[in-house]
PDB file of C-alpha atoms and ligand atoms in Angstrom:
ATOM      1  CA  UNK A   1     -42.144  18.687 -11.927  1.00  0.00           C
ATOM      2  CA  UNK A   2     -40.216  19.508  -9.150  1.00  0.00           C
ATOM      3  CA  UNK A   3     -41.672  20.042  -5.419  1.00  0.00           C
ATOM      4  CA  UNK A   4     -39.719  22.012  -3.307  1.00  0.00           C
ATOM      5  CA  UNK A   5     -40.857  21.964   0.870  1.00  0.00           C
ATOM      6  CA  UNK A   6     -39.408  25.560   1.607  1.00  0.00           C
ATOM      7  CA  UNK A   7     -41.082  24.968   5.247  1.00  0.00           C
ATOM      8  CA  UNK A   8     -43.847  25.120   7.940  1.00  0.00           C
ATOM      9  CA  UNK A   9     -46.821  24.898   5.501  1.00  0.00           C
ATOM     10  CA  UNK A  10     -44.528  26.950   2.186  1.00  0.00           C
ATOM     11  CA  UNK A  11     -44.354  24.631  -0.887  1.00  0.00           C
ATOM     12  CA  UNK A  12     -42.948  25.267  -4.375  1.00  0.00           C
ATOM     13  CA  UNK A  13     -44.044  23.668  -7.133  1.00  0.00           C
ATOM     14  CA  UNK A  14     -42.427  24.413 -10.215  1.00  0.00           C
ATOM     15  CA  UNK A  15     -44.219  22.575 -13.749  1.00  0.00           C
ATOM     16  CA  UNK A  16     -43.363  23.209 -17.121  1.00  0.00           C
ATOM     17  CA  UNK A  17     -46.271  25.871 -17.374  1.00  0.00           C
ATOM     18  CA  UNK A  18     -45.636  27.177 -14.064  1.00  0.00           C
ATOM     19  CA  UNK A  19     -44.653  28.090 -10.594  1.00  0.00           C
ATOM     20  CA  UNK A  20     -46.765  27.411  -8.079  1.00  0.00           C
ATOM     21  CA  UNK A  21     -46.240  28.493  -4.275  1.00  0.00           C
ATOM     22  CA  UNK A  22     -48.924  27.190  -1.575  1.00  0.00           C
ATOM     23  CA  UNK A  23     -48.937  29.351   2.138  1.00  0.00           C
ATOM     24  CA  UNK A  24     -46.403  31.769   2.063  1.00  0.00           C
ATOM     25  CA  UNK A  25     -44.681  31.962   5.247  1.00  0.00           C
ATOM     26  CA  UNK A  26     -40.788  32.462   4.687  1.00  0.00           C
ATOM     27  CA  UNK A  27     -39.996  35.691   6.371  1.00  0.00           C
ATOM     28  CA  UNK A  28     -40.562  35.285   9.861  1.00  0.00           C
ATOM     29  CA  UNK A  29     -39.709  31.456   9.540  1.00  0.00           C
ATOM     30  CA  UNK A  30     -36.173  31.227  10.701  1.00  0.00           C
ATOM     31  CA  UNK A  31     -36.407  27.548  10.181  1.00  0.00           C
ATOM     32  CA  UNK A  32     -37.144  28.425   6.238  1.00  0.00           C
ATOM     33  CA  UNK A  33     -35.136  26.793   3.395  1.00  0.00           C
ATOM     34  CA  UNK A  34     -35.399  29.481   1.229  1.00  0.00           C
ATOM     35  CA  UNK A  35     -35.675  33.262   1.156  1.00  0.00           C
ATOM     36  CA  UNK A  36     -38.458  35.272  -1.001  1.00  0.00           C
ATOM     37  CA  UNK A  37     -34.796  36.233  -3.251  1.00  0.00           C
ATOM     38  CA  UNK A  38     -34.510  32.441  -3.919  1.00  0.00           C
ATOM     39  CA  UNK A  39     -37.523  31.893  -5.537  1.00  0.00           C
ATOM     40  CA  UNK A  40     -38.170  32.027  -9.164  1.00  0.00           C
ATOM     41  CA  UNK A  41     -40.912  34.000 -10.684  1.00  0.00           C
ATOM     42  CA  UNK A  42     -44.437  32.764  -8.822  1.00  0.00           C
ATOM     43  CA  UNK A  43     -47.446  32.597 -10.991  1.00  0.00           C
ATOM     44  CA  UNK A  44     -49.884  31.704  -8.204  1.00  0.00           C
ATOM     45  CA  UNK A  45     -49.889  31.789  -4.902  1.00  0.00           C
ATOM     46  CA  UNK A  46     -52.480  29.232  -3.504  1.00  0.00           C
ATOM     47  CA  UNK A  47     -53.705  30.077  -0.062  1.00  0.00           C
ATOM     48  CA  UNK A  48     -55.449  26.994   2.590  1.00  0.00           C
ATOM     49  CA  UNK A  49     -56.036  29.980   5.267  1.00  0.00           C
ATOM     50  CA  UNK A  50     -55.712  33.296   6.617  1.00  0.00           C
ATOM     51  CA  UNK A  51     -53.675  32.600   9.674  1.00  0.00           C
ATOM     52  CA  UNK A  52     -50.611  34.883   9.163  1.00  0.00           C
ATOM     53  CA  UNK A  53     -48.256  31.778   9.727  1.00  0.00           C
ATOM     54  CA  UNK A  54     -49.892  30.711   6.226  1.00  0.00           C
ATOM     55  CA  UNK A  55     -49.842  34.079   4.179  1.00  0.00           C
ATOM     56  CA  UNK A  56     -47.210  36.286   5.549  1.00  0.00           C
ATOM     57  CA  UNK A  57     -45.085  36.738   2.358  1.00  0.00           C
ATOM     58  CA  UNK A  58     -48.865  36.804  -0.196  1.00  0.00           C
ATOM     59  CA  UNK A  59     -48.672  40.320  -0.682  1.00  0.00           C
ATOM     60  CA  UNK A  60     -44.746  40.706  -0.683  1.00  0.00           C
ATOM     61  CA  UNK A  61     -44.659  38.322  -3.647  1.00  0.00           C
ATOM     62  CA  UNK A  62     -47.835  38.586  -5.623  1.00  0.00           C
ATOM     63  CA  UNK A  63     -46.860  42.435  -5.936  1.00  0.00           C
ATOM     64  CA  UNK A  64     -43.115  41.422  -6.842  1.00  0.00           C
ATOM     65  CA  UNK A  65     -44.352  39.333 -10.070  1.00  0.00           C
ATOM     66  CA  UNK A  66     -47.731  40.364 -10.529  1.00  0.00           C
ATOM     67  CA  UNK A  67     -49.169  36.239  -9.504  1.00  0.00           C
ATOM     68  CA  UNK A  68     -52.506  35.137  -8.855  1.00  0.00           C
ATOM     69  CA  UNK A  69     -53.610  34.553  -5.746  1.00  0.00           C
ATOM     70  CA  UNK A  70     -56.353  31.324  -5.336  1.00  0.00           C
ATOM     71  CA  UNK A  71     -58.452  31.188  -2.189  1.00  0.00           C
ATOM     72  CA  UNK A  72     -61.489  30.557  -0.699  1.00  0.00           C
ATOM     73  CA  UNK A  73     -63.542  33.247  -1.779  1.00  0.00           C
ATOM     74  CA  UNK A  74     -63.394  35.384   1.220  1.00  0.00           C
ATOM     75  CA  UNK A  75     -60.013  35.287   1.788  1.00  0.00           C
ATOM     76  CA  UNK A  76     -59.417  35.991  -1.777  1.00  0.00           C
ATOM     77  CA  UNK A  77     -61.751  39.060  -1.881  1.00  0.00           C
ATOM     78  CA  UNK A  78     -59.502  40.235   1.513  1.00  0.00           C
ATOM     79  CA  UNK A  79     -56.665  40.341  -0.420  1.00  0.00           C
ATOM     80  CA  UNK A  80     -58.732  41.971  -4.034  1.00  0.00           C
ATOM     81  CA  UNK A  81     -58.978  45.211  -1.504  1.00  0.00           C
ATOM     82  CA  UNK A  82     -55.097  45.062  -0.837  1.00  0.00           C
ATOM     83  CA  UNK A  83     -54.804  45.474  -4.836  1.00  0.00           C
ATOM     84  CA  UNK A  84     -53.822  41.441  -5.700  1.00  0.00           C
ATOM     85  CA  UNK A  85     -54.827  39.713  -8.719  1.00  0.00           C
ATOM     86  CA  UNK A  86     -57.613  37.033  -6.818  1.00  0.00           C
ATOM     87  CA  UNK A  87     -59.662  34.394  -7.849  1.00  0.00           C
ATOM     88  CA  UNK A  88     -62.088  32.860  -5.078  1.00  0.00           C
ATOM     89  CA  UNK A  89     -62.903  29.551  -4.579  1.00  0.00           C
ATOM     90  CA  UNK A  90     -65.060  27.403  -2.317  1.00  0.00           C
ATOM     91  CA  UNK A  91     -65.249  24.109  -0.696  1.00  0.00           C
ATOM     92  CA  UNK A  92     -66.028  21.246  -3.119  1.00  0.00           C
ATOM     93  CA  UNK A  93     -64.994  23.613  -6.348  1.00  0.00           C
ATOM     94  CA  UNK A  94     -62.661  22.661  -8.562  1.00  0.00           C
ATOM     95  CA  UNK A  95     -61.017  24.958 -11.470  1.00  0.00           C
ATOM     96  CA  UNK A  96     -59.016  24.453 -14.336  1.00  0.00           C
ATOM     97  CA  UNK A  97     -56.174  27.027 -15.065  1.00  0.00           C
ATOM     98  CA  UNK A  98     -53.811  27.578 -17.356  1.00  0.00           C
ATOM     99  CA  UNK A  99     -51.395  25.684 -15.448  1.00  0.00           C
ATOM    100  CA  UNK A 100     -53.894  22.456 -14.154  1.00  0.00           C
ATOM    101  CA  UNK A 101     -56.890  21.921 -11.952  1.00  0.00           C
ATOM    102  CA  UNK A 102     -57.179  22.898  -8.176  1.00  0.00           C
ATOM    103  CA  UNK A 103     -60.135  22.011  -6.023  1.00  0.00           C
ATOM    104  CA  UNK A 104     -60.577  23.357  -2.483  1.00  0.00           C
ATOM    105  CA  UNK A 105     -61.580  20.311  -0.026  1.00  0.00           C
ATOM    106  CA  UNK A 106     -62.500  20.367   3.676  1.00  0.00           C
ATOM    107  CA  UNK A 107     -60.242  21.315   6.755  1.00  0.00           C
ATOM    108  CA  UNK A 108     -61.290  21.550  10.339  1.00  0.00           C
ATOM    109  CA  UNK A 109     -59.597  24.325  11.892  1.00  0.00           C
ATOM    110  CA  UNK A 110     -60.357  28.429  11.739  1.00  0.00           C
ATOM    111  CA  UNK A 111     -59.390  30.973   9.231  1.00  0.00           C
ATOM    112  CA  UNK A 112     -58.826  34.624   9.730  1.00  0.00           C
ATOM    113  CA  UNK A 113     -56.208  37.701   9.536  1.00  0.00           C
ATOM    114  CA  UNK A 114     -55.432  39.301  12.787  1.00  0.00           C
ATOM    115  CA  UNK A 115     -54.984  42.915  12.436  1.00  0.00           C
ATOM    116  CA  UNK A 116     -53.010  43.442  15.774  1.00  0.00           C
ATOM    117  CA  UNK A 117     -52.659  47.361  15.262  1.00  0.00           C
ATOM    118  CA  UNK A 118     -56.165  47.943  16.164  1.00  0.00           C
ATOM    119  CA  UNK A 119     -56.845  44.601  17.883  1.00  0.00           C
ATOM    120  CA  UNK A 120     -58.816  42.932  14.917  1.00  0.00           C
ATOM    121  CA  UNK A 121     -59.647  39.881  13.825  1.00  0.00           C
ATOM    122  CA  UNK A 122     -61.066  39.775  10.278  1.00  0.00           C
ATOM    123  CA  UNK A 123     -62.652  36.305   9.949  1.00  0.00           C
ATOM    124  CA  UNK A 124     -61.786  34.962   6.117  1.00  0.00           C
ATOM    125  CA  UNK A 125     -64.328  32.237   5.535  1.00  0.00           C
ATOM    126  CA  UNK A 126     -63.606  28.480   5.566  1.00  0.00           C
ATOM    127  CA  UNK A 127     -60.161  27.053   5.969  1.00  0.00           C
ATOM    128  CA  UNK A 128     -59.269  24.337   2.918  1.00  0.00           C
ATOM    129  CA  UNK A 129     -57.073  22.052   1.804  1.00  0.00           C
ATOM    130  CA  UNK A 130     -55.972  21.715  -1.942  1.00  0.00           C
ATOM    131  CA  UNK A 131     -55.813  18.804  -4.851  1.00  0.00           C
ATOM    132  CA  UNK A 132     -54.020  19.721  -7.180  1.00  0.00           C
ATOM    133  CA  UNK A 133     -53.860  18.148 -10.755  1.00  0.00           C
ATOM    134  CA  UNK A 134     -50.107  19.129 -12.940  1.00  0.00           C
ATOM    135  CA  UNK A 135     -48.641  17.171 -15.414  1.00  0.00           C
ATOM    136  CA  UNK A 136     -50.877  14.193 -14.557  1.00  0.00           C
ATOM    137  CA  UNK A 137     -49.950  13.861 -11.136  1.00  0.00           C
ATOM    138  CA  UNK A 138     -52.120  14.740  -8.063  1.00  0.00           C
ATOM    139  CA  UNK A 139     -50.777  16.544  -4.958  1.00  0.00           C
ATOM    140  CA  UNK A 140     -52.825  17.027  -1.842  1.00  0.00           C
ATOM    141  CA  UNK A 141     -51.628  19.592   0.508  1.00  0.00           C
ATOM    142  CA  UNK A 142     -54.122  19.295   3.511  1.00  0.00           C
ATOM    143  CA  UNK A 143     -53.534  22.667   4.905  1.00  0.00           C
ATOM    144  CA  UNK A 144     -53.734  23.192   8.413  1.00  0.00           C
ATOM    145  CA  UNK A 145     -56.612  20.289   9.934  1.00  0.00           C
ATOM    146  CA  UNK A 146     -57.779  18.050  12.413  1.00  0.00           C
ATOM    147  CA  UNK A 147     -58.230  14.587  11.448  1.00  0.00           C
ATOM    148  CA  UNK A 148     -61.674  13.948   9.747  1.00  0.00           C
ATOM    149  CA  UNK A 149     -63.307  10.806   8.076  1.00  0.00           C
ATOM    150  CA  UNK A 150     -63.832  12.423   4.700  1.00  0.00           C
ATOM    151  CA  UNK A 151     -60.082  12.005   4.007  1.00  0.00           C
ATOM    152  CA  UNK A 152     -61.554   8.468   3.075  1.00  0.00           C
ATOM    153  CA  UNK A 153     -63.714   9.875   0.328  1.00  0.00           C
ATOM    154  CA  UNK A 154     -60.665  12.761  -0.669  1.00  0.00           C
ATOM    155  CA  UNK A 155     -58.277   8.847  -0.895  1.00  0.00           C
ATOM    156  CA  UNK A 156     -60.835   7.599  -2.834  1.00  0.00           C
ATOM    157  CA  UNK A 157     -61.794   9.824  -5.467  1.00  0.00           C
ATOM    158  CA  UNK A 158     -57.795  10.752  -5.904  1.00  0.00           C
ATOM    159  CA  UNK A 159     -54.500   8.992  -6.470  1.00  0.00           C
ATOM    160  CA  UNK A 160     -52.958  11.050  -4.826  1.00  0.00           C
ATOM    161  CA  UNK A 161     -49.193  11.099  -5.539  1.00  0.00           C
ATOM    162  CA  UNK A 162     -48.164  13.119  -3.283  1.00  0.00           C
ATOM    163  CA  UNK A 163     -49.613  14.812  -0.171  1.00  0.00           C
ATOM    164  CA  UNK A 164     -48.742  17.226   2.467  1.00  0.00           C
ATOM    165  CA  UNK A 165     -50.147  16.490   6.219  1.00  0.00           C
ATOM    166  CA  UNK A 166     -49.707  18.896   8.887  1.00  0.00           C
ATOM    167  CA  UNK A 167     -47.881  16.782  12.567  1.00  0.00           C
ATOM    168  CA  UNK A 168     -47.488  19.307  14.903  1.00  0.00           C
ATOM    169  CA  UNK A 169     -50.035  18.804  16.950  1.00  0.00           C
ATOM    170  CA  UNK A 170     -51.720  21.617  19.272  1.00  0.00           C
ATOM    171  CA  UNK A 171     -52.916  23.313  16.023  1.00  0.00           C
ATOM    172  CA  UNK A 172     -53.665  20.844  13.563  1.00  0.00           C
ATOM    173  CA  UNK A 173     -53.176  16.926  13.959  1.00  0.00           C
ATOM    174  CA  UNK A 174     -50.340  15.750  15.874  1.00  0.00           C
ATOM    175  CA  UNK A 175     -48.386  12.759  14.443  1.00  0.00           C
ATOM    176  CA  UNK A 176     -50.940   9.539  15.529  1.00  0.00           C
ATOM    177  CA  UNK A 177     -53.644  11.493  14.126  1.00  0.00           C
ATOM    178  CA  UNK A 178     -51.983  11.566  10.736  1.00  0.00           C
ATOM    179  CA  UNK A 179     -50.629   8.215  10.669  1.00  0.00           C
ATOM    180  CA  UNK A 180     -54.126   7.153  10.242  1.00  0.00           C
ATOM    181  CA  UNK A 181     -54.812  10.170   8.119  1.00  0.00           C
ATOM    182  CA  UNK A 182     -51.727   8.796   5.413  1.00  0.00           C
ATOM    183  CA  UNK A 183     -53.636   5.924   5.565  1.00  0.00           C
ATOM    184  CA  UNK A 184     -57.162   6.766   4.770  1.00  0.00           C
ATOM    185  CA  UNK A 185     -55.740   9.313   1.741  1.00  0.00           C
ATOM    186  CA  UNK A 186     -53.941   6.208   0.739  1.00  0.00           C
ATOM    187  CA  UNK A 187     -51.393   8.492  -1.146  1.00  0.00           C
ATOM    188  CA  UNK A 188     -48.143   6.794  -2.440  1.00  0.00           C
ATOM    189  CA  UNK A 189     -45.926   9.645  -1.094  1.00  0.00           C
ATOM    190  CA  UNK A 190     -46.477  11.813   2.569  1.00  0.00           C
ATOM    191  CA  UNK A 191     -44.406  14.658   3.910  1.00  0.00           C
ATOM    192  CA  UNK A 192     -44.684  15.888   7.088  1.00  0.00           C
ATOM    193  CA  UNK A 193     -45.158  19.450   7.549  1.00  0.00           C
ATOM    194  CA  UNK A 194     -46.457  22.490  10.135  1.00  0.00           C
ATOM    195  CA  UNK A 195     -43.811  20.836  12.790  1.00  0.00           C
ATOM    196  CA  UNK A 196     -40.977  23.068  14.555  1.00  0.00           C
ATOM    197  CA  UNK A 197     -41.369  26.347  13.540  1.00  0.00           C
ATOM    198  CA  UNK A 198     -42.978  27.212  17.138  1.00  0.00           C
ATOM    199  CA  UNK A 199     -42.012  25.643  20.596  1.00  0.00           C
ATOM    200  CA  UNK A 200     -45.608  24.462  21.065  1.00  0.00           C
ATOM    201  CA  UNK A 201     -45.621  22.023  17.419  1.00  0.00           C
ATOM    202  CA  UNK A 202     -42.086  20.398  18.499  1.00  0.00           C
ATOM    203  CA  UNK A 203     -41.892  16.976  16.522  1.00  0.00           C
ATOM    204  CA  UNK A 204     -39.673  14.860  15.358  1.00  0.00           C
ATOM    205  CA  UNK A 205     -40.385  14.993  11.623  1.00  0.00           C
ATOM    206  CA  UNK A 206     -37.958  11.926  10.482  1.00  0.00           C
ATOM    207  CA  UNK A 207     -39.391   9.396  12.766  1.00  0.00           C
ATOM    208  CA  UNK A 208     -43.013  10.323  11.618  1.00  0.00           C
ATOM    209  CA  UNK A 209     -41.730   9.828   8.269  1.00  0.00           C
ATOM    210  CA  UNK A 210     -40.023   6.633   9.004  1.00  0.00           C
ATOM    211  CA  UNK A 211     -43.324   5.343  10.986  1.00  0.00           C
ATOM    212  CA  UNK A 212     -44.866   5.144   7.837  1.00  0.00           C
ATOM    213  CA  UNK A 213     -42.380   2.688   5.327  1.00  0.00           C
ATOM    214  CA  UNK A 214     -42.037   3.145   2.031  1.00  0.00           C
ATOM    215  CA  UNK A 215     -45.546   6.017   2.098  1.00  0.00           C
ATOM    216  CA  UNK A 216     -43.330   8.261   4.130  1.00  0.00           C
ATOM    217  CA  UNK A 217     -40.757  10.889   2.585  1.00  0.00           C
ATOM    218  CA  UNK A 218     -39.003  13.554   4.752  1.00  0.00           C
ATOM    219  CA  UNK A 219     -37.983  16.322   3.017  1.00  0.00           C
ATOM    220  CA  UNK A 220     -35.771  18.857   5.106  1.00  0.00           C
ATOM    221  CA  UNK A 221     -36.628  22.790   4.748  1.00  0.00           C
ATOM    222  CA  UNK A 222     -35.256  23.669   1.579  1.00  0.00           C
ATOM    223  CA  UNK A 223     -35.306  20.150   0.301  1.00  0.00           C
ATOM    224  CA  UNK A 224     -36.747  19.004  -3.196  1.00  0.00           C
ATOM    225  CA  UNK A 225     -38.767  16.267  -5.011  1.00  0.00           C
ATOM    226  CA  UNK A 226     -38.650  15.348  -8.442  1.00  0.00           C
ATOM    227  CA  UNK A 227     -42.466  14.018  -8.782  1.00  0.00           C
TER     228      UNK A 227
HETATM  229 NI1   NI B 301     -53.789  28.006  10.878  1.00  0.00          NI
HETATM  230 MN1   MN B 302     -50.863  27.193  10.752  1.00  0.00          MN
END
């Protein structure tokens, strides 16, 4: 399969059976790889959170080719009332599709949709992370967290091939707090991600990478992975 890190928290993952595309945020991400044009036809949309920098381009897509959007169940049912095809998850749940198995997993950190024309914020249940299980390979993308000592117990009931941890800090982890958060995963591959896109998560994305030897893979916005 091939694993394309479009940017901020945005990956495509494209299988034999299909396209996948985790936390769309592409439109107001000038430091995106790819435009909504560029992508192929998504069959799901998997969502870690309802923090617009995580689902900005859901609706945009999921009503251009009629995908699925997976979430925690609250967020999901949010978007149910916006007319999307949903199917709600919680923490510790695991599902088999069509396509492969996701389970939702712990993430410390808040979830919600701000609603700034009438100064609301909609709170959308627990914030996740995702394992995800395609072609025999397993890809953890940790959403947007803090470090906590559970990713001992997500390392050791995965081999994970691949994961995604958030570095940029003031939000989520910043890089020292995912070092040790590569290691306790104990995945063979880690990309950096939610770095850059904002003054405030400034890091330097190649030397995190580099900290961590042969574990560490930088992948550029726009840049792809043959897993
Ligand atoms: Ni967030
Ligand atoms: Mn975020």
């Amino acid at each position: 399969m091939r694993v394309t890190y479009v940017g901020h928290s945005t990956v495509l993952i494209e299988t034999v059976k299909a396209n996948l595309l985790i936390d769309p945020f592409i439109t107001s991400n000038s430091l995106a790889g790819l435009s909504i044009q560029d992508l192929p036809k998504i069959d799901a949309i998997l969502l870690t959170h309802g923090h617009g920098d995580h689902v900005e381009d859901t609706q945009p897509i999921a009503e251009r080719d009629g995908s699925l959007v997976i979430a925690i169940a609250e967020l999901a049912t949010y978007f149910s009332w916006k007319g999307l095809r949903t199917h709600g998850m919680s923490i510790g749940g695991g599902y088999t599709f069509d396509f492969g198995r996701v389970k939702l997993t712990q993430a410390f950190h808040g979830s919600s949709v701000t609603e700034t024309n009438n100064r609301q914020i909609v709170y959308t249940g627990m914030p996740a992370g995702l394992v995800l299980n395609l072609e025999g390979k397993t890809i953890y993308h940790a959403g947007d967290t803090a470090l906590f000592s559970d990713m001992k117990l997500i390392g050791s009931q995965n081999k994970i091939d691949l994961a995604f941890l958030p570095i940029g800090d003031n939000f989520t982890m910043g890089p020292e707090d995912a070092r040790i958060a590569a290691g306790w995963i104990n995945a063979k591959k880690v990309v950096p991600m939610h770095y850059n896109t904002f003054p405030v998560i400034k890091q330097d994305g190649q030397k995190f990478a580099g900290s961590l030897g042969n574990q560490g893979l930088y992948l550029a916005p726009g840049e792809a992975f043959e897993l």
